[in-house]
């Protein structure tokens, strides 16, 4: 499978590397392919990994991953070109965070809306699935925790798209839990803040969520 990753930050590069380890071909999209992190990533990544503009990555991918700073997301989607993502699965990893100097981040959208829903509105012809947003990038691929694998909650309007993302998550080492339509992102995005608060309080960033059931 060809994967277009919109975003060259930690998440974009970690997920890009993970997809290549699973044998997929990846193009990372960025406004600046000459950026050191991007050049280093391409140099170290497996064969079949490349970088390009947001539009080139969107066009390249059979599926896309959206991993951009929230405040730059609308612009990144415009640069990617919604038509280049039409009909495709878009895995939305974004969190709509507002950062503060001496306090945890807060949400720019919440309760009655979410980044996931906004992304789906910006990409009306794409199949947006929220995933990966409630854990740090260091644990996104093959997580190992005492107590077994954590759960990845996912939300999206297209059942087939969620089946594909569930399979991808299994390959990444995550059981997926489908919580329904994309409006479920209203519940998943605050989990990121809970994850950050626990990390800040404990000074450890090695935690993830699991739903216990019998
Ligand atoms: N960091 C984590 O562990 C983690 C975990 C879960 C979810 N998330 C979420 O995942 C997303 C990515 O996080 P990150 O830490 O990898 O990186 P980030 O610093 O939040 O985002 C970097 C990406 O955003 C793009 N960007 C920034 N401003 C832009 C603008 N005005 N127009 C177009 N693109 C713009 C950058 O483009 P260029 O490449 O052109 O610079 C870069 O590709 C965020 O929404 C974050 O909340 C992060």
mmCIF file of C-alpha atoms and ligand atoms in Angstrom:
data_model
loop_
_atom_site.group_PDB
_atom_site.id
_atom_site.type_symbol
_atom_site.label_atom_id
_atom_site.label_comp_id
_atom_site.label_asym_id
_atom_site.label_seq_id
_atom_site.Cartn_x
_atom_site.Cartn_y
_atom_site.Cartn_z
ATOM 1 C CA UNK A 1 0.000 0.000 0.000
ATOM 2 C CA UNK A 2 1.102 3.566 -0.665
ATOM 3 C CA UNK A 3 0.718 5.895 2.312
ATOM 4 C CA UNK A 4 0.768 9.681 2.059
ATOM 5 C CA UNK A 5 1.613 11.310 5.352
ATOM 6 C CA UNK A 6 0.590 14.942 5.711
ATOM 7 C CA UNK A 7 2.990 16.220 8.339
ATOM 8 C CA UNK A 8 6.720 15.959 8.935
ATOM 9 C CA UNK A 9 6.737 16.367 12.730
ATOM 10 C CA UNK A 10 7.509 13.614 15.233
ATOM 11 C CA UNK A 11 4.204 11.860 14.552
ATOM 12 C CA UNK A 12 4.494 11.990 10.776
ATOM 13 C CA UNK A 13 8.029 10.635 10.843
ATOM 14 C CA UNK A 14 7.302 7.907 13.458
ATOM 15 C CA UNK A 15 4.216 6.687 11.619
ATOM 16 C CA UNK A 16 6.058 6.940 8.307
ATOM 17 C CA UNK A 17 8.857 4.742 9.601
ATOM 18 C CA UNK A 18 6.330 2.299 11.065
ATOM 19 C CA UNK A 19 4.508 1.911 7.745
ATOM 20 C CA UNK A 20 7.813 1.255 5.954
ATOM 21 C CA UNK A 21 8.696 -1.417 8.537
ATOM 22 C CA UNK A 22 5.443 -3.141 7.598
ATOM 23 C CA UNK A 23 6.438 -3.087 3.933
ATOM 24 C CA UNK A 24 4.360 -0.099 2.793
ATOM 25 C CA UNK A 25 5.668 2.744 0.647
ATOM 26 C CA UNK A 26 5.492 6.178 2.237
ATOM 27 C CA UNK A 27 5.706 9.770 1.077
ATOM 28 C CA UNK A 28 5.819 12.425 3.762
ATOM 29 C CA UNK A 29 4.274 15.782 2.853
ATOM 30 C CA UNK A 30 5.716 19.058 4.088
ATOM 31 C CA UNK A 31 6.026 22.718 3.087
ATOM 32 C CA UNK A 32 9.811 22.296 3.103
ATOM 33 C CA UNK A 33 11.399 19.092 1.827
ATOM 34 C CA UNK A 34 14.836 20.601 2.506
ATOM 35 C CA UNK A 35 14.211 20.701 6.277
ATOM 36 C CA UNK A 36 16.926 18.792 8.164
ATOM 37 C CA UNK A 37 14.470 16.426 9.924
ATOM 38 C CA UNK A 38 12.877 15.558 6.595
ATOM 39 C CA UNK A 39 16.159 14.997 4.774
ATOM 40 C CA UNK A 40 17.449 12.869 7.676
ATOM 41 C CA UNK A 41 14.239 10.860 7.728
ATOM 42 C CA UNK A 42 14.423 10.114 4.003
ATOM 43 C CA UNK A 43 18.123 9.212 4.276
ATOM 44 C CA UNK A 44 17.505 6.755 7.148
ATOM 45 C CA UNK A 45 14.158 5.355 6.053
ATOM 46 C CA UNK A 46 13.713 2.124 4.164
ATOM 47 C CA UNK A 47 13.596 1.938 0.407
ATOM 48 C CA UNK A 48 10.309 3.266 -0.888
ATOM 49 C CA UNK A 49 10.283 6.233 1.473
ATOM 50 C CA UNK A 50 10.290 9.764 0.136
ATOM 51 C CA UNK A 51 9.202 13.310 0.845
ATOM 52 C CA UNK A 52 7.303 15.833 -1.225
ATOM 53 C CA UNK A 53 4.849 18.661 -1.016
ATOM 54 C CA UNK A 54 1.549 18.185 0.808
ATOM 55 C CA UNK A 55 -0.133 17.850 -2.610
ATOM 56 C CA UNK A 56 2.378 15.234 -3.781
ATOM 57 C CA UNK A 57 1.910 13.169 -0.602
ATOM 58 C CA UNK A 58 -1.885 13.414 -0.844
ATOM 59 C CA UNK A 59 -1.847 12.317 -4.486
ATOM 60 C CA UNK A 60 0.653 9.517 -3.823
ATOM 61 C CA UNK A 61 -1.200 7.769 -1.022
ATOM 62 C CA UNK A 62 -3.828 5.070 -1.417
ATOM 63 C CA UNK A 63 -4.573 6.249 2.091
ATOM 64 C CA UNK A 64 -3.418 9.343 3.971
ATOM 65 C CA UNK A 65 -2.443 10.191 7.516
ATOM 66 C CA UNK A 66 -3.062 13.717 8.797
ATOM 67 C CA UNK A 67 -0.411 14.646 11.374
ATOM 68 C CA UNK A 68 -0.199 18.439 11.447
ATOM 69 C CA UNK A 69 -0.130 21.096 14.122
ATOM 70 C CA UNK A 70 -3.791 21.932 14.692
ATOM 71 C CA UNK A 71 -3.408 25.619 13.828
ATOM 72 C CA UNK A 72 -1.771 24.676 10.520
ATOM 73 C CA UNK A 73 -4.179 21.883 9.634
ATOM 74 C CA UNK A 74 -6.643 23.851 7.506
ATOM 75 C CA UNK A 75 -3.758 25.301 5.499
ATOM 76 C CA UNK A 76 -2.084 21.888 5.143
ATOM 77 C CA UNK A 77 -5.361 20.436 3.820
ATOM 78 C CA UNK A 78 -5.685 23.322 1.344
ATOM 79 C CA UNK A 79 -2.105 22.742 0.186
ATOM 80 C CA UNK A 80 -2.747 18.976 -0.038
ATOM 81 C CA UNK A 81 -5.843 19.626 -2.153
ATOM 82 C CA UNK A 82 -9.080 17.979 -0.993
ATOM 83 C CA UNK A 83 -9.597 16.567 -4.510
ATOM 84 C CA UNK A 84 -6.330 14.634 -4.142
ATOM 85 C CA UNK A 85 -7.797 12.958 -1.052
ATOM 86 C CA UNK A 86 -11.287 12.342 -2.422
ATOM 87 C CA UNK A 87 -12.566 8.834 -1.724
ATOM 88 C CA UNK A 88 -9.506 8.019 0.360
ATOM 89 C CA UNK A 89 -9.213 7.018 3.985
ATOM 90 C CA UNK A 90 -7.642 9.834 6.001
ATOM 91 C CA UNK A 91 -6.392 8.778 9.429
ATOM 92 C CA UNK A 92 -6.697 11.909 11.552
ATOM 93 C CA UNK A 93 -4.124 12.029 14.349
ATOM 94 C CA UNK A 94 -4.522 15.743 15.132
ATOM 95 C CA UNK A 95 -5.475 17.194 18.486
ATOM 96 C CA UNK A 96 -6.953 20.709 18.525
ATOM 97 C CA UNK A 97 -4.680 21.967 21.251
ATOM 98 C CA UNK A 98 -4.098 25.448 22.596
ATOM 99 C CA UNK A 99 -0.786 25.525 24.473
ATOM 100 C CA UNK A 100 -0.208 27.524 27.680
ATOM 101 C CA UNK A 101 3.028 28.419 29.421
ATOM 102 C CA UNK A 102 2.443 26.985 32.896
ATOM 103 C CA UNK A 103 -0.693 24.905 32.472
ATOM 104 C CA UNK A 104 -1.808 21.879 30.508
ATOM 105 C CA UNK A 105 -3.082 22.458 26.974
ATOM 106 C CA UNK A 106 -6.768 23.106 26.427
ATOM 107 C CA UNK A 107 -8.997 22.282 23.482
ATOM 108 C CA UNK A 108 -9.712 24.771 20.715
ATOM 109 C CA UNK A 109 -12.816 22.721 19.893
ATOM 110 C CA UNK A 110 -14.835 20.461 22.132
ATOM 111 C CA UNK A 111 -18.126 19.265 23.635
ATOM 112 C CA UNK A 112 -20.244 20.017 20.557
ATOM 113 C CA UNK A 113 -17.526 19.776 17.904
ATOM 114 C CA UNK A 114 -14.074 18.258 17.428
ATOM 115 C CA UNK A 115 -11.034 18.339 15.198
ATOM 116 C CA UNK A 116 -12.160 15.039 13.695
ATOM 117 C CA UNK A 117 -15.501 16.537 12.632
ATOM 118 C CA UNK A 118 -13.826 19.720 11.349
ATOM 119 C CA UNK A 119 -11.376 17.662 9.296
ATOM 120 C CA UNK A 120 -14.296 15.653 7.862
ATOM 121 C CA UNK A 121 -16.000 18.970 6.920
ATOM 122 C CA UNK A 122 -12.804 20.204 5.238
ATOM 123 C CA UNK A 123 -12.570 16.863 3.401
ATOM 124 C CA UNK A 124 -16.221 16.074 2.654
ATOM 125 C CA UNK A 125 -15.345 13.437 0.047
ATOM 126 C CA UNK A 126 -12.758 11.617 2.167
ATOM 127 C CA UNK A 127 -13.319 8.914 4.764
ATOM 128 C CA UNK A 128 -11.879 10.343 7.965
ATOM 129 C CA UNK A 129 -11.020 7.997 10.832
ATOM 130 C CA UNK A 130 -9.749 9.399 14.118
ATOM 131 C CA UNK A 131 -6.938 7.258 15.542
ATOM 132 C CA UNK A 132 -3.559 7.412 17.277
ATOM 133 C CA UNK A 133 -4.361 10.776 18.903
ATOM 134 C CA UNK A 134 -4.500 9.619 22.544
ATOM 135 C CA UNK A 135 -0.942 8.329 22.923
ATOM 136 C CA UNK A 136 2.561 9.760 22.552
ATOM 137 C CA UNK A 137 4.378 9.046 19.316
ATOM 138 C CA UNK A 138 6.987 6.881 21.101
ATOM 139 C CA UNK A 139 4.283 4.246 21.657
ATOM 140 C CA UNK A 140 2.393 4.422 18.386
ATOM 141 C CA UNK A 141 4.131 1.400 16.871
ATOM 142 C CA UNK A 142 4.281 -1.976 18.637
ATOM 143 C CA UNK A 143 3.511 -0.671 22.142
ATOM 144 C CA UNK A 144 4.810 -2.744 25.039
ATOM 145 C CA UNK A 145 3.291 -2.119 28.453
ATOM 146 C CA UNK A 146 2.900 -4.091 31.660
ATOM 147 C CA UNK A 147 -0.682 -5.321 31.515
ATOM 148 C CA UNK A 148 -0.708 -6.036 27.811
ATOM 149 C CA UNK A 149 -1.455 -3.938 24.773
ATOM 150 C CA UNK A 150 -3.453 -0.750 25.327
ATOM 151 C CA UNK A 151 -6.600 -0.042 23.287
ATOM 152 C CA UNK A 152 -6.820 2.385 20.417
ATOM 153 C CA UNK A 153 -10.236 4.028 20.275
ATOM 154 C CA UNK A 154 -11.276 4.992 16.763
ATOM 155 C CA UNK A 155 -14.170 7.001 15.352
ATOM 156 C CA UNK A 156 -15.384 7.645 11.823
ATOM 157 C CA UNK A 157 -18.481 7.614 9.643
ATOM 158 C CA UNK A 158 -17.403 4.953 7.132
ATOM 159 C CA UNK A 159 -17.579 1.361 8.399
ATOM 160 C CA UNK A 160 -15.305 -0.026 5.644
ATOM 161 C CA UNK A 161 -12.691 2.648 6.346
ATOM 162 C CA UNK A 162 -12.714 1.712 10.026
ATOM 163 C CA UNK A 163 -12.222 -1.964 9.074
ATOM 164 C CA UNK A 164 -9.107 -1.004 7.100
ATOM 165 C CA UNK A 165 -7.798 1.179 9.946
ATOM 166 C CA UNK A 166 -8.518 -1.616 12.439
ATOM 167 C CA UNK A 167 -6.330 -3.954 10.364
ATOM 168 C CA UNK A 168 -3.576 -1.317 10.176
ATOM 169 C CA UNK A 169 -3.780 -0.866 13.952
ATOM 170 C CA UNK A 170 -3.507 -4.634 14.481
ATOM 171 C CA UNK A 171 -0.347 -4.601 12.363
ATOM 172 C CA UNK A 172 0.922 -1.736 14.529
ATOM 173 C CA UNK A 173 0.251 -3.844 17.659
ATOM 174 C CA UNK A 174 -2.956 -2.142 18.794
ATOM 175 C CA UNK A 175 -6.393 -3.672 19.335
ATOM 176 C CA UNK A 176 -8.882 -1.113 17.981
ATOM 177 C CA UNK A 177 -12.148 -0.166 19.647
ATOM 178 C CA UNK A 178 -14.660 1.462 17.322
ATOM 179 C CA UNK A 179 -16.738 3.997 19.244
ATOM 180 C CA UNK A 180 -18.968 5.053 16.341
ATOM 181 C CA UNK A 181 -19.235 8.098 14.069
ATOM 182 C CA UNK A 182 -16.677 10.864 13.738
ATOM 183 C CA UNK A 183 -18.476 12.853 16.458
ATOM 184 C CA UNK A 184 -16.822 10.353 18.820
ATOM 185 C CA UNK A 185 -13.686 12.466 18.309
ATOM 186 C CA UNK A 186 -15.267 14.804 20.909
ATOM 187 C CA UNK A 187 -14.454 12.091 23.455
ATOM 188 C CA UNK A 188 -11.099 10.992 22.040
ATOM 189 C CA UNK A 189 -9.416 14.394 21.771
ATOM 190 C CA UNK A 190 -9.758 15.264 25.502
ATOM 191 C CA UNK A 191 -8.026 11.929 26.221
ATOM 192 C CA UNK A 192 -4.879 13.531 24.836
ATOM 193 C CA UNK A 193 -5.034 16.162 27.577
ATOM 194 C CA UNK A 194 -5.562 13.480 30.238
ATOM 195 C CA UNK A 195 -2.519 11.680 28.804
ATOM 196 C CA UNK A 196 -0.434 14.894 28.982
ATOM 197 C CA UNK A 197 -1.567 15.789 32.527
ATOM 198 C CA UNK A 198 -0.624 12.348 33.841
ATOM 199 C CA UNK A 199 2.765 12.639 32.125
ATOM 200 C CA UNK A 200 3.396 16.101 33.531
ATOM 201 C CA UNK A 201 2.465 15.011 37.068
ATOM 202 C CA UNK A 202 4.540 11.829 37.047
ATOM 203 C CA UNK A 203 7.386 12.897 34.778
ATOM 204 C CA UNK A 204 6.905 9.669 32.865
ATOM 205 C CA UNK A 205 5.541 9.430 29.342
ATOM 206 C CA UNK A 206 5.099 5.674 29.271
ATOM 207 C CA UNK A 207 1.382 5.227 29.676
ATOM 208 C CA UNK A 208 -1.610 4.488 27.495
ATOM 209 C CA UNK A 209 -5.331 3.737 27.877
ATOM 210 C CA UNK A 210 -7.020 0.363 28.101
ATOM 211 C CA UNK A 211 -10.657 -0.516 28.626
ATOM 212 C CA UNK A 212 -11.005 -3.486 30.972
ATOM 213 C CA UNK A 213 -13.824 -5.900 30.273
ATOM 214 C CA UNK A 214 -14.729 -9.493 30.969
HETATM 215 N N1 LIG B 1 3.595 14.498 19.332
HETATM 216 C C1 LIG B 1 2.875 13.466 19.720
HETATM 217 O O1 LIG B 1 3.377 12.515 20.351
HETATM 218 C C2 LIG B 1 1.403 13.422 19.370
HETATM 219 C C3 LIG B 1 0.615 12.353 19.796
HETATM 220 C C4 LIG B 1 -0.727 12.274 19.406
HETATM 221 C C5 LIG B 1 -1.256 13.256 18.588
HETATM 222 N N2 LIG B 1 -0.474 14.311 18.189
HETATM 223 C C6 LIG B 1 -1.048 15.315 17.289
HETATM 224 O O2 LIG B 1 -0.514 15.020 16.004
HETATM 225 C C7 LIG B 1 -0.292 16.217 15.256
HETATM 226 C C8 LIG B 1 1.184 16.270 14.814
HETATM 227 O O3 LIG B 1 2.004 16.374 15.931
HETATM 228 P P1 LIG B 1 3.615 16.479 15.835
HETATM 229 O O4 LIG B 1 4.088 16.581 17.228
HETATM 230 O O5 LIG B 1 4.116 15.422 14.938
HETATM 231 O O6 LIG B 1 3.934 17.774 15.020
HETATM 232 P P2 LIG B 1 3.498 19.289 15.052
HETATM 233 O O7 LIG B 1 4.643 20.107 15.397
HETATM 234 O O8 LIG B 1 2.248 19.440 15.868
HETATM 235 O O9 LIG B 1 3.131 19.480 13.491
HETATM 236 C C9 LIG B 1 4.119 19.518 12.525
HETATM 237 C C10 LIG B 1 3.493 19.551 11.154
HETATM 238 O O10 LIG B 1 2.501 20.588 11.071
HETATM 239 C C11 LIG B 1 2.728 21.307 9.861
HETATM 240 N N3 LIG B 1 2.321 22.711 9.981
HETATM 241 C C12 LIG B 1 2.532 23.554 11.021
HETATM 242 N N4 LIG B 1 2.030 24.783 10.730
HETATM 243 C C13 LIG B 1 1.543 24.710 9.459
HETATM 244 C C14 LIG B 1 0.915 25.641 8.589
HETATM 245 N N5 LIG B 1 0.683 26.901 8.948
HETATM 246 N N6 LIG B 1 0.525 25.200 7.372
HETATM 247 C C15 LIG B 1 0.750 23.918 6.963
HETATM 248 N N7 LIG B 1 1.343 22.996 7.766
HETATM 249 C C16 LIG B 1 1.729 23.374 8.989
HETATM 250 C C17 LIG B 1 4.243 21.253 9.681
HETATM 251 O O11 LIG B 1 4.499 21.476 8.319
HETATM 252 P P3 LIG B 1 5.974 21.554 7.724
HETATM 253 O O12 LIG B 1 6.384 20.121 7.556
HETATM 254 O O13 LIG B 1 5.801 22.270 6.459
HETATM 255 O O14 LIG B 1 6.811 22.279 8.750
HETATM 256 C C18 LIG B 1 4.553 19.842 10.117
HETATM 257 O O15 LIG B 1 4.408 18.965 9.026
HETATM 258 C C19 LIG B 1 -0.695 17.379 16.180
HETATM 259 O O16 LIG B 1 -2.019 17.772 15.865
HETATM 260 C C20 LIG B 1 -0.632 16.759 17.573
HETATM 261 O O17 LIG B 1 -1.507 17.376 18.509
HETATM 262 C C21 LIG B 1 0.830 14.416 18.571
#
